[in-house]
Short mmCIF file of C-alpha atoms in Angstrom, two decimals:
data_model
loop_
_atom_site.label_atom_id
_atom_site.label_comp_id
_atom_site.label_asym_id
_atom_site.label_seq_id
_atom_site.Cartn_x
_atom_site.Cartn_y
_atom_site.Cartn_z
CA MET X 377 -34.68 -25.64 1.47
CA SER X 378 -32.21 -22.89 1.04
CA LYS X 379 -30.96 -21.05 4.02
CA GLY X 380 -30.35 -17.90 2.07
CA THR X 381 -28.23 -16.80 -0.56
CA VAL X 382 -24.23 -16.32 -0.21
CA VAL X 383 -21.78 -13.84 -2.20
CA LEU X 384 -18.66 -15.80 -2.48
CA ALA X 385 -15.49 -13.71 -2.96
CA TYR X 386 -13.83 -16.72 -5.10
CA SER X 387 -10.27 -17.06 -6.95
CA GLY X 388 -11.06 -20.31 -8.87
CA GLY X 389 -8.08 -22.07 -6.68
CA LEU X 390 -9.07 -24.75 -4.55
CA ASP X 391 -9.49 -23.18 -0.95
CA THR X 392 -12.47 -21.06 -2.52
CA SER X 393 -13.51 -23.92 -4.60
CA CYS X 394 -13.52 -26.38 -1.74
CA ILE X 395 -15.62 -22.99 0.23
CA LEU X 396 -17.97 -22.96 -2.90
CA VAL X 397 -19.03 -26.64 -2.60
CA TRP X 398 -19.40 -26.63 0.86
CA LEU X 399 -21.84 -23.53 1.27
CA LYS X 400 -23.76 -25.59 -1.12
CA GLU X 401 -23.89 -28.42 0.82
CA GLN X 402 -25.00 -26.54 3.69
CA GLY X 403 -27.84 -25.49 2.00
CA TYR X 404 -26.78 -22.16 0.45
CA ASP X 405 -27.75 -20.78 -2.92
CA VAL X 406 -24.18 -19.32 -4.05
CA ILE X 407 -23.17 -16.27 -6.20
CA ALA X 408 -19.58 -16.43 -6.85
CA TYR X 409 -17.69 -12.93 -7.31
CA LEU X 410 -14.14 -12.43 -8.77
CA ALA X 411 -12.62 -9.40 -8.63
CA ASN X 412 -10.05 -8.54 -10.92
CA ILE X 413 -7.30 -6.02 -9.36
CA GLY X 414 -4.59 -6.70 -11.85
CA GLN X 415 -3.64 -10.21 -10.97
CA ASP X 416 -2.76 -12.95 -13.71
CA GLU X 417 -5.71 -14.75 -13.92
CA ASP X 418 -7.69 -16.90 -16.18
CA PHE X 419 -10.97 -15.55 -15.59
CA GLU X 420 -12.98 -17.35 -17.93
CA ALA X 421 -11.39 -20.81 -16.50
CA ALA X 422 -12.58 -19.52 -13.51
CA ARG X 423 -16.12 -18.90 -14.11
CA LYS X 424 -16.60 -22.38 -15.79
CA LYS X 425 -14.94 -23.74 -12.65
CA ALA X 426 -17.60 -22.05 -10.45
CA GLU X 427 -20.78 -23.26 -12.76
CA SER X 428 -19.45 -26.35 -12.75
CA LEU X 429 -19.31 -26.52 -8.64
CA GLY X 430 -23.08 -25.06 -8.93
CA ALA X 431 -22.84 -21.52 -8.23
CA LYS X 432 -26.07 -19.94 -9.12
CA LYS X 433 -24.45 -16.90 -10.57
CA ILE X 434 -21.13 -15.54 -11.31
CA PHE X 435 -20.20 -12.04 -11.38
CA ILE X 436 -16.26 -11.10 -12.24
CA GLU X 437 -15.79 -7.67 -11.95
CA ASP X 438 -12.77 -5.35 -13.16
CA LEU X 439 -11.61 -3.08 -10.47
CA ARG X 440 -8.32 -2.30 -11.67
CA LYS X 441 -9.12 1.38 -12.43
CA GLU X 442 -11.09 2.26 -9.21
CA PHE X 443 -8.11 0.01 -7.11
CA VAL X 444 -5.72 2.21 -8.51
CA GLU X 445 -7.52 6.05 -8.08
CA ASP X 446 -9.65 5.16 -4.81
CA PHE X 447 -6.99 3.12 -2.85
CA ILE X 448 -3.14 3.10 -4.49
CA TRP X 449 -2.91 6.72 -4.80
CA PRO X 450 -4.09 7.22 -1.32
CA SER X 451 -1.23 5.03 0.02
CA VAL X 452 1.29 6.83 -2.00
CA GLN X 453 0.10 10.04 -0.78
CA ALA X 454 0.39 8.76 2.89
CA ASN X 455 3.76 6.90 2.16
CA ALA X 456 2.24 3.83 3.40
CA VAL X 457 4.46 1.50 5.03
CA TYR X 458 3.50 -1.08 7.74
CA GLU X 459 6.51 -1.93 10.46
CA ASP X 460 8.69 0.18 8.17
CA ARG X 461 8.89 -2.55 5.36
CA TYR X 462 5.18 -3.90 3.77
CA LEU X 463 4.23 -1.77 1.54
CA MET X 464 0.51 -3.71 1.86
CA GLY X 465 -0.35 -4.40 -1.35
CA THR X 466 -2.73 -7.45 -0.02
CA ALA X 467 -4.11 -5.14 2.38
CA ILE X 468 -5.14 -2.16 0.28
CA ALA X 469 -6.78 -4.71 -2.25
CA ARG X 470 -8.82 -5.82 0.56
CA PRO X 471 -11.30 -2.93 1.20
CA CYS X 472 -11.47 -2.38 -2.85
CA ILE X 473 -12.52 -6.23 -3.11
CA ALA X 474 -14.98 -6.30 -0.32
CA ARG X 475 -16.82 -3.02 -1.09
CA ARG X 476 -17.69 -4.46 -4.37
CA GLN X 477 -18.48 -8.02 -2.78
CA VAL X 478 -21.34 -5.65 -0.72
CA GLU X 479 -22.48 -3.95 -3.59
CA ILE X 480 -23.40 -7.15 -5.20
CA ALA X 481 -24.97 -8.66 -1.81
CA ARG X 482 -27.21 -5.86 -1.98
CA LYS X 483 -28.47 -5.72 -4.95
CA GLU X 484 -28.81 -9.35 -5.26
CA GLY X 485 -30.39 -9.49 -1.95
CA ALA X 486 -27.91 -11.72 -0.11
CA GLN X 487 -28.33 -11.88 3.39
CA PHE X 488 -24.55 -13.76 3.68
CA VAL X 489 -21.08 -13.35 2.30
CA SER X 490 -18.17 -15.63 2.65
CA HIS X 491 -14.71 -15.66 1.85
CA GLY X 492 -11.65 -17.73 1.79
CA ALA X 493 -9.21 -16.04 4.09
CA THR X 494 -7.38 -18.19 6.85
CA GLY X 495 -8.44 -18.40 10.19
CA LYS X 496 -5.44 -16.89 11.52
CA GLY X 497 -4.71 -14.21 9.24
CA ASN X 498 -5.19 -10.69 8.69
CA ASP X 499 -7.32 -10.71 5.58
CA GLN X 500 -10.44 -12.40 7.49
CA ILE X 501 -10.61 -9.46 9.53
CA ARG X 502 -9.86 -6.93 6.33
CA PHE X 503 -13.00 -8.68 4.62
CA GLU X 504 -15.52 -8.95 7.19
CA LEU X 505 -14.90 -5.66 8.63
CA THR X 506 -15.65 -3.72 5.25
CA CYS X 507 -18.56 -5.95 5.08
CA TYR X 508 -19.94 -5.23 8.52
CA ALA X 509 -19.15 -1.42 7.75
CA LEU X 510 -20.69 -1.07 4.63
CA TYR X 511 -23.80 -3.68 5.14
CA PRO X 512 -24.52 -3.97 9.06
CA GLU X 513 -27.05 -6.36 8.48
CA VAL X 514 -25.16 -8.55 6.94
CA LYS X 515 -23.71 -12.40 8.24
CA VAL X 516 -20.80 -14.18 7.13
CA SER X 517 -20.46 -17.41 6.58
CA LEU X 518 -17.21 -18.73 7.57
CA PHE X 519 -15.31 -21.71 6.57
CA HIS X 520 -11.41 -21.28 7.69
CA TYR X 521 -8.32 -22.83 7.46
CA CYS X 522 -4.61 -22.09 8.43
CA PHE X 523 -1.38 -22.43 6.74
CA PHE X 524 2.33 -22.39 8.01
CA PHE X 525 5.31 -21.34 6.03
CA PHE X 526 8.58 -21.77 8.49
CA PRO X 527 10.76 -18.61 8.78
CA GLN X 528 13.74 -20.31 8.50
CA SER X 529 13.27 -21.52 4.98
CA GLN X 530 14.82 -19.74 2.12
CA ALA X 531 11.98 -18.94 -0.22
CA PRO X 532 11.71 -21.01 -3.64
CA PRO X 533 12.84 -18.84 -6.63
CA ASP X 534 9.88 -19.74 -8.63
CA LEU X 535 7.52 -18.09 -5.54
CA TYR X 536 8.27 -14.90 -6.97
CA LEU X 537 5.80 -14.04 -9.96
CA MET X 538 6.04 -10.35 -11.06
CA THR X 539 9.63 -9.86 -10.58
CA LYS X 540 13.16 -11.05 -11.85
CA ASN X 541 15.88 -12.05 -9.55
CA PRO X 542 17.96 -8.97 -9.42
CA ALA X 543 21.14 -11.09 -10.57
CA ASP X 544 19.05 -11.90 -13.90
CA SER X 545 17.74 -8.28 -14.77
CA PRO X 546 19.18 -6.18 -17.26
CA ASN X 547 22.33 -4.93 -17.01
CA GLU X 548 20.81 -1.53 -18.51
CA PRO X 549 18.85 0.73 -16.28
CA ASP X 550 15.58 2.57 -17.41
CA VAL X 551 15.46 6.00 -16.66
CA LEU X 552 12.45 7.28 -15.39
CA GLU X 553 10.62 10.80 -15.24
CA MET X 554 7.55 10.82 -12.85
CA GLU X 555 5.42 13.73 -12.60
CA PHE X 556 3.51 14.50 -9.71
CA ARG X 557 0.61 16.71 -8.70
CA ASN X 558 -1.63 16.77 -5.23
CA GLY X 559 1.14 13.84 -4.40
CA VAL X 560 -0.09 11.34 -7.00
CA PRO X 561 1.81 10.90 -10.37
CA ILE X 562 -0.06 12.20 -13.16
CA LYS X 563 2.61 11.05 -15.86
CA VAL X 564 5.57 8.73 -16.22
CA THR X 565 8.37 9.02 -19.30
CA ASN X 566 10.57 6.31 -19.76
CA GLU X 567 13.81 8.50 -21.14
CA THR X 568 15.60 5.45 -22.23
CA ASN X 569 12.58 4.68 -24.86
CA GLY X 570 10.70 7.07 -25.08
CA ILE X 571 7.57 5.35 -23.88
CA SER X 572 4.69 7.57 -22.17
CA LYS X 573 1.89 6.85 -19.64
CA ASN X 574 -0.83 9.56 -18.16
CA ALA X 575 -3.33 7.12 -17.03
CA PRO X 576 -3.48 6.18 -13.29
CA LEU X 577 -4.16 2.46 -14.41
CA GLU X 578 -1.29 2.45 -17.21
CA ILE X 579 0.90 4.42 -14.87
CA PHE X 580 1.17 1.52 -12.05
CA SER X 581 0.93 -1.39 -14.80
CA TYR X 582 4.10 0.24 -16.47
CA LEU X 583 5.63 0.89 -13.39
CA ASN X 584 5.02 -2.50 -12.30
CA GLU X 585 6.29 -3.82 -15.46
CA ILE X 586 9.51 -1.84 -15.36
CA GLY X 587 9.74 -2.69 -11.39
CA GLY X 588 9.62 -6.12 -12.02
CA LYS X 589 11.95 -6.15 -15.29
CA HIS X 590 14.48 -5.10 -12.68
CA GLY X 591 14.00 -7.09 -9.56
CA VAL X 592 12.54 -4.47 -7.46
CA GLY X 593 10.35 -4.76 -4.46
CA ARG X 594 10.82 -7.93 -3.14
CA ILE X 595 10.71 -8.32 0.36
CA ASP X 596 11.06 -11.53 2.95
CA ILE X 597 9.69 -10.49 6.66
CA VAL X 598 8.55 -11.08 9.83
CA GLU X 599 5.68 -9.29 10.67
CA ASN X 600 3.23 -8.45 13.43
CA ARG X 601 -0.39 -9.62 12.68
CA PHE X 602 -3.56 -7.37 14.12
CA ILE X 603 -4.53 -10.80 16.02
CA GLY X 604 -1.22 -10.56 17.85
CA MET X 605 1.09 -13.32 16.50
CA LYS X 606 4.03 -12.75 13.93
CA SER X 607 3.96 -14.60 11.07
CA ARG X 608 6.25 -14.64 7.73
CA GLY X 609 5.15 -12.96 4.55
CA ILE X 610 7.09 -12.78 1.32
CA TYR X 611 6.11 -10.09 -1.20
CA GLU X 612 6.10 -8.35 -4.06
CA THR X 613 5.34 -4.59 -4.70
CA PRO X 614 7.60 -3.32 -7.66
CA GLY X 615 5.52 -0.20 -8.98
CA GLY X 616 4.50 0.38 -5.42
CA THR X 617 8.31 0.48 -4.33
CA ILE X 618 9.33 2.69 -7.66
CA LEU X 619 6.24 5.22 -6.65
CA LEU X 620 7.13 5.06 -2.88
CA LYS X 621 11.09 6.49 -3.46
CA ALA X 622 9.80 9.01 -6.12
CA HIS X 623 6.70 10.55 -4.18
CA LEU X 624 8.93 10.52 -0.90
CA ASP X 625 11.88 12.91 -2.66
CA ILE X 626 9.02 15.29 -4.39
CA GLU X 627 7.23 15.54 -0.92
CA THR X 628 10.31 16.29 1.14
CA PHE X 629 11.33 18.72 -1.68
CA THR X 630 7.99 20.82 -1.52
CA MET X 631 6.58 20.21 2.01
CA ASP X 632 7.17 22.72 5.08
CA LYS X 633 9.28 21.01 7.59
CA GLU X 634 6.83 20.57 10.45
CA VAL X 635 3.80 19.69 8.23
CA ARG X 636 5.86 17.22 6.95
CA ARG X 637 6.28 15.88 10.74
CA ILE X 638 2.92 15.62 11.29
CA LYS X 639 2.11 13.91 7.92
CA GLN X 640 4.65 11.46 8.61
CA GLY X 641 3.08 10.44 12.04
CA LEU X 642 -0.18 10.45 10.11
CA GLY X 643 1.48 8.12 7.69
CA ILE X 644 2.10 5.62 10.28
CA LYS X 645 -1.44 5.49 11.76
CA PHE X 646 -3.03 5.11 8.03
CA SER X 647 -0.72 2.31 7.55
CA GLU X 648 -1.81 0.45 10.93
CA LEU X 649 -5.20 1.29 9.94
CA VAL X 650 -5.42 -0.18 6.58
CA TYR X 651 -2.95 -3.33 7.63
CA ASN X 652 -5.56 -4.06 10.30
CA GLY X 653 -8.63 -3.66 7.87
CA PHE X 654 -9.97 -0.15 9.21
CA TRP X 655 -10.22 1.63 5.93
CA TYR X 656 -13.88 2.32 6.26
CA SER X 657 -13.55 3.75 9.97
CA PRO X 658 -14.23 7.00 10.65
CA GLU X 659 -10.44 7.89 12.14
CA CYS X 660 -9.31 6.13 8.98
CA ASP X 661 -11.78 8.59 6.65
CA PHE X 662 -10.08 11.70 9.04
CA VAL X 663 -6.31 10.89 8.82
CA ARG X 664 -6.96 10.26 4.72
CA HIS X 665 -8.45 13.71 4.49
CA CYS X 666 -5.62 15.02 6.68
CA ILE X 667 -3.19 13.39 4.25
CA ALA X 668 -5.05 14.97 0.97
CA LYS X 669 -4.62 18.28 2.29
CA SER X 670 -1.02 18.14 3.35
CA GLN X 671 -0.20 17.17 -0.48
CA GLU X 672 -1.70 20.05 -2.18
CA ASN X 673 1.69 21.48 -3.27
CA VAL X 674 3.18 18.18 -3.68
CA GLU X 675 4.00 18.47 -7.34
CA GLY X 676 6.92 18.42 -9.55
CA LYS X 677 8.78 15.94 -11.28
CA VAL X 678 11.55 13.44 -10.14
CA GLN X 679 14.42 11.34 -12.39
CA LEU X 680 14.94 7.87 -11.29
CA SER X 681 16.45 4.74 -12.77
CA VAL X 682 15.44 1.43 -11.89
CA PHE X 683 18.48 -0.94 -12.11
CA LYS X 684 18.98 -4.61 -10.58
CA GLY X 685 16.67 -4.28 -7.84
CA GLN X 686 16.97 -0.66 -6.26
CA VAL X 687 15.58 2.65 -7.64
CA TYR X 688 18.38 5.62 -7.35
CA ILE X 689 16.75 9.21 -7.16
CA LEU X 690 18.61 11.29 -10.15
CA GLY X 691 17.05 14.85 -9.39
CA ARG X 692 14.17 16.70 -9.00
CA GLU X 693 12.39 20.01 -9.78
CA SER X 694 9.08 21.91 -8.96
CA PRO X 695 7.65 25.09 -9.56
CA LYS X 696 6.64 24.63 -5.74
CA SER X 697 9.93 23.97 -3.97
CA LEU X 698 11.07 25.13 -0.99
CA TYR X 699 14.57 24.76 -1.73
CA ASN X 700 16.38 28.21 -1.72
CA GLU X 701 19.92 28.00 -3.65
CA GLU X 702 21.11 31.42 -2.33
CA LEU X 703 19.62 30.55 1.23
CA VAL X 704 21.21 27.39 1.67
CA SER X 705 24.61 27.80 -0.38
CA MET X 706 27.86 28.32 1.85
CA ASP X 707 29.38 30.92 -0.34
CA VAL X 708 26.33 33.41 -0.37
CA GLN X 709 25.37 34.96 2.93
CA GLY X 710 21.86 36.14 1.14
CA ASP X 711 19.46 36.86 3.43
CA TYR X 712 20.65 35.38 6.67
CA ASP X 713 22.81 36.35 9.49
CA PRO X 714 25.41 33.85 10.72
CA CYS X 715 25.60 35.69 13.80
CA ASP X 716 22.09 34.48 14.62
CA ALA X 717 23.09 31.22 14.81
CA SER X 718 25.17 31.94 18.23
CA GLY X 719 22.01 33.11 19.89
CA PHE X 720 20.05 29.88 18.56
CA ILE X 721 22.47 27.82 19.61
CA ARG X 722 22.84 29.29 23.22
CA ILE X 723 18.93 29.21 23.76
CA ASN X 724 18.80 25.63 22.60
CA ALA X 725 21.61 24.90 25.30
CA VAL X 726 19.79 26.02 27.82
CA ARG X 727 17.76 22.95 28.33
CA LEU X 728 20.87 20.99 27.94
CA ARG X 729 22.86 22.49 30.64
CA GLU X 730 19.94 22.60 33.29
CA HIS X 731 19.45 19.06 32.44
CA HIS X 732 23.36 17.65 32.86
CA ARG X 733 23.79 20.44 35.92
CA LEU X 734 20.78 18.73 38.04
CA GLN X 735 22.02 15.19 37.33
CA GLY X 736 25.39 16.32 38.21
CA PHE X 737 26.98 15.23 34.76
CA SER X 738 28.94 18.35 34.05
CA GLY X 739 31.88 17.34 35.68
CA LYS X 740 31.57 13.28 34.62
CA LYS X 741 33.39 11.65 31.60
CA GLN X 742 30.47 10.50 29.43
#
């Protein structure tokens, strides 16, 4: 007699295939669910494999468009980078994948969900927190395994699937112009060959292509997992790296200094929440709304060059620029009296003078 129905986040690989068989052996009816978020995968072969292993139903869902628009774009607005280096492509994908898994579970009346995340990783937390948030009564059927990758071992060259080795990339750059509105790209034009893209999925896919061609977005890091241990991670985020560089530039050009300072802190908080699996938490919802508000004037065009593993900013323009050429010029006084700087400096020096007077440092050599 069946113990119930479980929706398994299935990839077609060894791990989730073993889990599918194990769940069947435990007496569950298994629905296999494959999410297409842009990975290079033979989905039809995965379907046939799931069928042969005894899946009751199989869902193959194309989530690429909603992944870009609902998850990647808010992350671009946030300049989301975990621990200053990781652009979180995997972390951002999990709430997208799990959201659809929950929708299928509800539709099919499944009491359980399952996944192939490791017992010591972050993904189990991301999957399960999303499922519990969106389907509170669901139960998670667990099958855990662990893996280790020693940090002193150099990554083999064939580990990278999206990006060329920068040493083997073209000897001529691709020069791009990226147009932003409300902090997200609305158009990218390759000025080298005239190719232009303006739909969100097309833009992101094209930036992945160009970045991969030039070896952009590779990192090899040791990161702090949410559960408290350090782990080594090797990631490729070619399109995301180009987007981050361009967005940072147009944001600085158009955003008030103090607003941006607050927004930078929100971006760090957003990154931690997403990395730790709290996309569907009330605090993350609040932070996303605040970040979106900050992006209302982040509009304009950025010109950049992609070449040999690097992204170089060439220029920018915006109808909402806060850059005032006359005000900042050393040759034109403009609406600014340099004499005011003396008073400004003296006022700011009061605190420093008092600190050093109190500490008795004024006569000491530092």
